[in-house]
Coordinates of C-alpha atoms and ligand atoms in Angstrom, one line a residue:
X1 CA 26.5 -16.2 75.7
X2 CA 24.0 -13.5 74.9
X3 CA 23.3 -10.9 77.5
X4 CA 21.0 -7.9 77.9
X5 CA 21.9 -5.0 80.1
X6 CA 18.9 -2.9 80.9
X7 CA 19.7 0.7 81.6
X8 CA 22.5 2.6 79.7
X9 CA 23.5 4.8 82.6
X10 CA 27.1 4.8 83.9
X11 CA 27.1 1.2 85.2
X12 CA 25.0 -0.2 82.3
X13 CA 27.2 1.2 79.5
X14 CA 30.5 0.2 81.2
X15 CA 29.2 -3.3 82.0
X16 CA 27.8 -3.8 78.5
X17 CA 31.0 -2.6 76.8
X18 CA 33.3 -4.7 78.9
X19 CA 31.2 -7.9 78.5
X20 CA 30.9 -7.3 74.7
X21 CA 34.5 -8.2 74.4
X22 CA 33.6 -11.8 75.3
X23 CA 29.8 -12.1 74.6
X24 CA 27.0 -10.7 72.5
X25 CA 25.5 -7.9 74.6
X26 CA 22.4 -5.9 74.1
X27 CA 22.5 -2.5 75.8
X28 CA 18.8 -1.7 76.3
X29 CA 17.2 1.6 77.3
X30 CA 13.8 3.2 76.8
X31 CA 15.5 6.6 76.0
X32 CA 15.5 6.7 72.2
X33 CA 17.8 9.7 72.0
X34 CA 20.4 8.1 74.2
X35 CA 20.3 4.9 72.3
X36 CA 20.7 6.7 69.0
X37 CA 23.8 8.4 70.3
X38 CA 25.3 5.3 71.7
X39 CA 24.8 3.6 68.3
X40 CA 27.1 6.2 66.9
X41 CA 29.6 5.6 69.7
X42 CA 28.7 8.8 71.6
X43 CA 28.7 8.4 75.3
X44 CA 26.9 11.0 77.5
X45 CA 29.6 11.2 80.1
X46 CA 33.4 11.2 80.4
X47 CA 35.0 7.9 81.5
X48 CA 38.6 7.0 80.5
X49 CA 38.8 4.2 77.9
X50 CA 35.1 3.8 77.5
X51 CA 34.6 5.4 74.2
X52 CA 37.2 3.1 72.5
X53 CA 35.7 0.1 74.1
X54 CA 32.1 1.0 73.0
X55 CA 33.5 1.6 69.5
X56 CA 35.2 -1.8 69.5
X57 CA 31.9 -3.4 70.5
X58 CA 30.0 -1.6 67.8
X59 CA 32.6 -2.5 65.2
X60 CA 32.6 -6.2 66.1
X61 CA 28.7 -6.1 66.2
X62 CA 28.8 -7.8 69.6
X63 CA 27.5 -4.7 71.3
X64 CA 24.0 -3.8 70.2
X65 CA 22.2 -0.8 71.5
X66 CA 18.4 -1.1 71.3
X67 CA 15.1 0.2 72.7
X68 CA 13.4 -3.1 71.8
X69 CA 12.8 -5.4 74.8
X70 CA 11.6 -8.2 72.6
X71 CA 14.7 -8.3 70.3
X72 CA 17.1 -8.2 73.3
X73 CA 15.4 -10.3 75.9
X74 CA 14.2 -13.2 73.8
X75 CA 17.7 -13.9 72.7
X76 CA 19.4 -13.5 76.1
X77 CA 20.6 -16.1 78.6
X78 CA 21.2 -13.5 81.2
X79 CA 19.3 -10.2 81.7
X80 CA 21.0 -7.7 84.0
X81 CA 18.9 -4.9 85.4
X82 CA 21.2 -1.9 85.8
X83 CA 18.6 0.9 85.9
X84 CA 18.9 3.8 88.3
X85 CA 17.5 3.6 91.8
X86 CA 17.1 7.2 92.9
X87 CA 16.6 7.8 96.6
X88 CA 12.9 8.1 97.6
X89 CA 11.9 11.0 99.9
X90 CA 12.2 8.6 102.9
X91 CA 15.8 7.8 101.9
X92 CA 15.1 4.2 100.8
X93 CA 16.0 3.1 97.2
X94 CA 13.1 3.9 94.9
X95 CA 12.5 0.8 92.9
X96 CA 10.1 2.2 90.3
X97 CA 12.6 1.8 87.4
X98 CA 13.5 -1.7 88.5
X99 CA 9.8 -2.6 88.6
X100 CA 9.2 -1.1 85.2
X101 CA 12.1 -3.0 83.7
X102 CA 10.9 -6.3 85.4
X103 CA 7.5 -5.9 83.9
X104 CA 8.8 -5.0 80.5
X105 CA 11.2 -7.8 80.2
X106 CA 8.9 -10.5 81.6
X107 CA 6.9 -11.4 78.4
X108 CA 10.0 -12.0 76.4
X109 CA 12.0 -14.2 78.7
X110 CA 13.4 -17.4 77.2
X111 CA 13.1 -20.6 79.2
X112 CA 15.3 -20.6 82.3
X113 CA 16.8 -17.2 81.6
X114 CA 18.6 -15.5 84.5
X115 CA 17.5 -12.1 85.6
X116 CA 20.3 -10.5 87.6
X117 CA 20.0 -7.3 89.6
X118 CA 23.1 -5.1 89.1
X119 CA 21.4 -2.0 90.4
X120 CA 22.2 -1.3 94.1
X121 CA 19.1 -2.4 95.9
X122 CA 18.3 -3.6 99.5
X123 CA 18.1 -7.3 100.3
X124 CA 14.6 -8.5 99.7
X125 CA 14.4 -6.9 96.3
X126 CA 14.8 -10.2 94.4
X127 CA 11.6 -11.5 95.9
X128 CA 9.8 -8.3 94.7
X129 CA 11.3 -8.6 91.2
X130 CA 10.2 -12.3 91.1
X131 CA 6.6 -11.3 91.9
X132 CA 6.6 -8.5 89.4
X133 CA 7.9 -10.7 86.6
X134 CA 5.6 -13.6 87.4
X135 CA 2.6 -11.4 86.9
X136 CA 3.6 -11.1 83.3
X137 CA 4.9 -14.5 82.3
X138 CA 4.4 -18.2 82.8
X139 CA 7.9 -18.9 81.7
X140 CA 10.4 -20.4 84.2
X141 CA 13.3 -18.1 85.1
X142 CA 15.9 -17.6 87.8
X143 CA 16.9 -14.6 89.8
X144 CA 20.4 -13.5 91.0
X145 CA 22.2 -10.5 92.3
X146 CA 25.4 -9.3 90.6
X147 CA 26.5 -6.1 92.5
X148 CA 29.2 -3.9 91.0
X149 CA 32.0 -2.2 92.8
X150 CA 33.3 0.1 90.0
X151 CA 34.6 3.5 90.7
X152 CA 34.1 6.5 88.4
X153 CA 37.3 7.4 86.6
X154 CA 38.6 3.8 86.6
X155 CA 35.3 2.0 85.8
X156 CA 36.6 0.1 82.8
X157 CA 39.6 -1.2 84.6
X158 CA 37.5 -2.0 87.7
X159 CA 35.0 -4.0 85.6
X160 CA 37.7 -5.8 83.5
X161 CA 39.9 -6.6 86.5
X162 CA 37.8 -6.4 89.6
X163 CA 39.1 -7.3 93.1
X164 CA 36.1 -9.7 93.3
X165 CA 33.2 -10.9 91.2
X166 CA 30.3 -11.4 93.6
X167 CA 27.6 -13.8 92.4
X168 CA 24.5 -13.7 94.5
X169 CA 22.8 -17.0 93.7
X170 CA 22.0 -20.3 95.3
X171 CA 20.9 -22.7 92.5
X172 CA 23.9 -24.7 91.0
X173 CA 23.0 -24.2 87.3
X174 CA 22.6 -20.4 87.8
X175 CA 25.9 -20.2 89.6
X176 CA 27.6 -22.3 86.8
X177 CA 26.2 -20.0 84.1
X178 CA 27.2 -16.8 85.9
X179 CA 30.6 -18.2 86.5
X180 CA 31.0 -18.9 82.8
X181 CA 29.7 -15.4 82.0
X182 CA 32.4 -13.8 84.1
X183 CA 35.1 -16.3 83.2
X184 CA 37.2 -13.8 81.1
X185 CA 37.4 -11.3 84.0
X186 CA 40.0 -11.5 86.7
X187 CA 39.5 -11.3 90.4
X188 CA 38.2 -13.7 93.1
X189 CA 34.8 -15.3 92.7
X190 CA 32.5 -15.1 95.7
X191 CA 29.4 -17.2 95.6
X192 CA 27.0 -15.9 98.2
X193 CA 23.2 -15.6 98.7
X194 CA 21.6 -12.6 96.9
X195 CA 21.0 -11.0 100.3
X196 CA 24.7 -11.3 101.2
X197 CA 25.6 -9.9 97.8
X198 CA 23.4 -6.9 98.3
X199 CA 24.3 -6.3 101.9
X200 CA 28.0 -6.6 100.8
X201 CA 27.6 -3.8 98.3
X202 CA 26.0 -1.4 100.8
X203 CA 28.4 -2.4 103.5
X204 CA 31.5 -1.8 101.4
X205 CA 30.3 1.7 100.5
X206 CA 29.1 2.6 104.0
X207 CA 32.4 1.4 105.4
X208 CA 34.5 3.4 102.9
X209 CA 32.4 6.4 103.6
X210 CA 32.8 5.9 107.3
X211 CA 36.5 5.7 106.8
X212 CA 36.6 9.1 105.1
X213 CA 34.4 10.7 107.8
X214 CA 36.7 9.2 110.4
X215 CA 40.0 10.4 108.9
X216 CA 38.4 13.9 108.4
X217 CA 37.6 14.0 112.1
X218 CA 41.2 13.1 113.0
X219 CA 42.4 15.7 110.5
X220 CA 40.4 18.3 112.5
X221 CA 42.3 17.3 115.7
X222 CA 45.7 17.5 113.9
X223 CA 44.9 21.1 113.0
X224 CA 44.5 21.8 116.7
X225 CA 47.7 20.2 117.9
X226 CA 50.3 20.5 115.1
X227 CA 50.3 16.8 114.1
X228 CA 50.4 16.2 110.4
X229 CA 47.6 14.0 109.1
X230 CA 49.8 12.3 106.5
X231 CA 52.2 11.3 109.1
X232 CA 49.4 10.0 111.3
X233 CA 48.1 8.0 108.3
X234 CA 51.6 6.5 107.9
X235 CA 51.6 5.5 111.5
X236 CA 48.2 3.8 111.4
X237 CA 48.8 2.4 107.9
X238 CA 51.7 0.2 108.9
X239 CA 49.3 -1.7 111.1
X240 CA 48.2 -4.5 108.7
X241 CA 44.8 -4.6 110.3
X242 CA 44.3 -1.0 109.2
X243 CA 46.2 -0.5 105.9
X244 CA 47.5 2.7 104.4
X245 CA 45.1 3.3 101.5
X246 CA 41.9 5.2 101.2
X247 CA 42.6 7.5 104.1
X248 CA 43.2 10.8 102.5
X249 CA 41.3 13.7 104.0
X250 CA 39.4 16.5 102.3
X251 CA 36.1 18.3 102.3
X252 CA 34.1 15.0 102.7
X253 CA 33.0 12.3 100.3
X254 CA 30.9 13.1 97.3
X255 CA 29.8 11.4 94.1
X256 CA 26.8 9.4 93.0
X257 CA 27.2 6.4 95.4
X258 CA 28.4 7.1 98.9
X259 CA 26.0 9.8 99.9
X260 CA 23.1 7.9 98.5
X261 CA 24.1 4.4 99.6
X262 CA 24.8 5.4 103.2
X263 CA 21.4 7.0 103.6
X264 CA 19.7 4.1 101.8
X265 CA 21.3 1.7 104.2
X266 CA 20.3 3.9 107.2
X267 CA 16.7 4.0 105.9
X268 CA 16.8 0.2 105.3
X269 CA 18.0 -0.2 108.9
X270 CA 15.0 1.8 110.1
X271 CA 12.6 -0.1 108.0
X272 CA 13.6 -3.4 109.6
X273 CA 13.3 -2.0 113.1
X274 CA 16.9 -1.1 113.7
X275 CA 18.0 2.4 114.6
X276 CA 19.7 4.4 111.9
X277 CA 22.6 4.8 114.4
X278 CA 26.1 5.2 113.0
X279 CA 24.9 5.3 109.4
X280 CA 22.9 8.4 109.8
X281 CA 25.7 10.0 111.8
X282 CA 28.2 9.3 108.9
X283 CA 25.9 11.2 106.6
X284 CA 25.3 14.1 109.0
X285 CA 29.0 14.6 109.8
X286 CA 30.0 14.4 106.1
X287 CA 27.3 16.9 105.2
X288 CA 28.3 19.4 107.9
X289 CA 32.0 19.2 107.1
X290 CA 32.3 21.3 104.0
X291 CA 30.4 24.2 105.6
X292 CA 32.6 24.1 108.7
X293 CA 35.8 24.0 106.6
X294 CA 34.6 26.9 104.4
X295 CA 34.0 29.0 107.5
X296 CA 37.5 28.2 108.7
X297 CA 39.1 28.9 105.3
X298 CA 37.3 32.2 105.2
X299 CA 38.6 33.2 108.7
X300 CA 42.2 32.1 107.9
X301 CA 42.3 33.9 104.6
X302 CA 40.7 37.1 105.9
X303 CA 37.3 36.6 104.2
X304 CA 36.4 36.3 100.5
X305 CA 34.7 39.6 100.2
X306 CA 35.8 41.6 97.1
X307 CA 38.4 38.9 96.3
X308 CA 39.2 37.1 93.0
X309 CA 39.1 33.4 93.8
X310 CA 40.5 30.7 91.5
X311 CA 38.8 27.3 91.9
X312 CA 40.8 24.4 90.6
X313 CA 38.8 21.2 89.9
X314 CA 35.1 21.0 89.7
X315 CA 34.3 17.3 89.3
X316 CA 33.8 15.3 92.5
X317 CA 37.0 13.4 91.9
X318 CA 39.6 13.2 89.1
X319 CA 39.1 11.4 85.7
X320 CA 35.3 12.1 85.6
X321 CA 33.1 15.0 84.6
X322 CA 30.6 14.0 87.2
X323 CA 29.6 16.9 89.5
X324 CA 27.2 14.9 91.7
X325 CA 27.8 16.0 95.3
X326 CA 31.0 17.6 94.2
X327 CA 32.6 20.1 96.7
X328 CA 32.5 22.7 93.9
X329 CA 28.7 22.8 94.1
X330 CA 28.9 24.1 97.7
X331 CA 32.2 26.0 97.5
X332 CA 31.4 28.3 94.5
X333 CA 28.0 29.4 95.8
X334 CA 29.5 30.0 99.2
X335 CA 32.2 32.2 97.7
X336 CA 29.7 34.1 95.7
X337 CA 27.3 34.5 98.7
X338 CA 30.2 35.8 100.8
X339 CA 31.1 38.6 98.4
X340 CA 33.8 37.2 96.2
X341 CA 34.3 39.8 93.4
X342 CA 35.1 37.2 90.8
X343 CA 35.2 33.4 90.7
X344 CA 37.4 31.9 88.0
X345 CA 37.4 28.1 87.6
X346 CA 39.2 25.4 85.7
X347 CA 38.7 21.7 85.3
X348 CA 40.2 19.4 82.7
X349 CA 36.9 17.7 81.8
X350 CA 34.0 19.0 83.8
X351 CA 33.6 22.6 82.6
X352 CA 30.9 21.9 80.0
X353 CA 28.9 20.1 82.7
X354 CA 29.7 22.8 85.3
X355 CA 28.3 25.5 83.1
X356 CA 24.8 24.2 83.8
X357 CA 25.3 24.6 87.6
X358 CA 27.1 27.9 88.0
X359 CA 26.2 31.5 87.3
X360 CA 28.8 34.2 86.8
X361 CA 31.8 32.0 86.9
X362 CA 34.6 32.6 84.5
X363 CA 35.8 29.3 83.1
X364 CA 39.4 29.4 81.9
X365 CA 41.4 27.5 79.3
X366 CA 44.0 26.4 81.7
X367 CA 44.7 26.5 85.5
X368 CA 47.2 29.4 85.2
X369 CA 44.6 31.6 83.6
X370 CA 42.3 31.0 86.6
X371 CA 45.2 31.8 89.0
X372 CA 46.1 35.0 87.2
X373 CA 45.3 37.9 89.6
X374 CA 43.7 35.6 92.2
X375 CA 43.9 36.5 95.9
X376 CA 42.7 33.0 96.9
X377 CA 43.3 29.7 95.1
X378 CA 41.3 26.7 96.1
X379 CA 42.3 23.3 94.9
X380 CA 39.3 21.0 95.1
X381 CA 40.0 18.0 92.8
X382 CA 43.3 16.2 92.6
X383 CA 43.5 15.9 88.8
X384 CA 47.0 15.1 87.7
X385 CA 47.2 18.3 85.8
X386 CA 46.3 20.3 88.9
X387 CA 48.6 18.6 91.4
X388 CA 51.7 19.3 89.4
X389 CA 51.5 23.0 88.9
X390 CA 54.6 25.1 88.8
X391 CA 54.7 26.8 92.2
X392 CA 56.9 29.7 91.2
X393 CA 54.6 30.3 88.2
X394 CA 51.6 30.3 90.6
X395 CA 53.3 32.8 92.8
X396 CA 54.2 35.1 89.8
X397 CA 50.6 35.0 88.4
X398 CA 48.6 35.2 91.6
X399 CA 48.0 38.4 93.5
X400 CA 50.8 39.3 96.0
X401 CA 50.5 37.2 99.2
X402 CA 47.7 35.1 97.8
X403 CA 46.3 32.3 99.9
X404 CA 46.6 28.7 98.6
X405 CA 43.9 26.4 100.0
X406 CA 44.9 22.8 99.2
X407 CA 41.8 20.7 100.2
X408 CA 43.5 17.5 98.9
X409 CA 46.9 18.0 100.5
X410 CA 48.7 17.7 97.2
X411 CA 51.4 20.3 97.7
X412 CA 54.2 20.7 100.3
X413 CA 53.3 23.5 102.6
X414 CA 56.9 24.6 102.8
X415 CA 57.2 24.9 99.0
X416 CA 54.1 27.0 98.8
X417 CA 55.2 29.2 101.7
X418 CA 58.7 29.7 100.3
X419 CA 57.1 31.0 97.1
X420 CA 55.5 33.8 99.1
X421 CA 52.0 32.4 99.4
X422 CA 49.9 31.5 102.5
X423 CA 49.3 27.7 102.6
X424 CA 46.1 26.2 104.1
X425 CA 45.8 22.4 104.0
X426 CA 43.7 19.8 105.7
X427 CA 44.9 18.2 108.9
X428 CA 48.2 20.1 108.8
X429 CA 49.3 23.5 110.1
Ligands
LIG1 C1 32.6 4.5 95.1 C2 33.2 3.1 95.5 O1 34.7 3.3 95.6 C3 32.9 2.1 94.5 O2 33.4 0.8 94.9 C4 31.3 2.0 94.3 O3 30.9 1.1 93.4 C5 30.8 3.4 94.0 O4 31.2 4.4 95.0 P1 33.3 6.5 93.4 O5 32.1 7.2 94.0 O6 33.4 6.4 92.0 O7 33.2 4.9 93.9 O8 34.6 7.1 94.0 P2 35.7 6.9 95.1 O9 37.0 7.0 94.5 O10 35.5 5.7 96.0 O11 35.5 8.3 96.0 C6 34.3 8.6 96.6 C7 34.4 9.9 97.4 O12 35.3 9.8 98.5 C8 35.1 11.0 96.5 O13 34.4 12.2 96.9 C9 36.5 11.0 97.0 O14 37.1 12.3 96.8 C10 36.3 10.7 98.5 N1 37.5 10.1 99.1 C11 37.9 8.9 98.6 C12 38.2 10.8 100.1 O15 37.9 11.9 100.4 N2 39.3 10.2 100.6 C13 39.7 8.9 100.3 O16 40.7 8.4 100.9 C14 39.0 8.2 99.2

């Protein structure tokens, strides 16, 4: 089968590279510079396993990066739209790039091609896309929704072996073709309407975001009464209705999806005459949390003024260099605003990216360099390299009686305390 994936952002490149193992795939973008780099196998972001996969696709000539709509679309049985949908000022998904892609692909469609929306968009978007395309072609075509559920840091695996492949389509020949397209991938197949597919995507993200806000609220209570949040999670997790995963507390969710998708769903709710209700509250509580925790950390560690602070982990989660809505973006300016003498930072992959965001931060070659002389150490991202540090080495290198703030609960409080440091975790005393 021949496929075009429009948009070579994170989702587009991963999808194109994975599918190119089994089909011929055009990765299409209007950004000439980006396409030129992709043709050389250069990927503009860090994602484990992706570079090798892109190289494999380029070598086999089954992965073709292009800026030419005609070349790609006229050969394709399925055209996936995977362009960005930035949030508009009213919080809804801005469909301008989806519209531009629809108009550009329309004149080149081959008969009965399938145009599938992979971008996260609200239900009802397929009808809009159909209208936009119809204005520019008389050719017969079909529309479908193919939402993705991939996570940064494990996107290749999530695409190759997803929990489920959701096919939002109602016409039997379309369903059949999309099933065939995904045949080499594992996971359950769910054939639903495009509206259900799109609602399913938003609902999954809003629910997971809700779960994080919820456990963070519970963690706050544990800090008041001496309960340990990890023990509480064990207790609830044994209830099969609840489950034990995806419950770990921190400074709140970040990244490119949850903050945006929660607010988009809230705005969508408003646009259809429903209140924004719970959804807007999720966003509000998550947004407040990091400021509240920073005030508490400051109080518990005697303030940050004139102190050297080591920040460990800058990306919003491990295995990515993505800083979108990362805690570091709030934490570092807070430290600087509150008089920290020096902020030293280390991240295994995100320091180059971070350099664009921060002023007067000393980036170090390894975590121990950052810790050297620090009066406060803040662990923000649970990179494997950062959760297995040698505690006695930390204690030797840090300033005497340094404070260790573990925002991801990765260390045993007792071990840190025995090494002569003050331990501050989340949801644990
Ligand atoms: C998420 C969804 O998981 C994915 O299905 C969707 O397609 C895109 O959004 P991603 O943003 O890559 O993926 O990361 P994820 O691992 O889900 O984490 C999101 C945020 O929640 C991170 O800030 C993470 O630190 C935080 N988180 C996650 C928690 O604080 N606690 C948890 O238990 C899980």
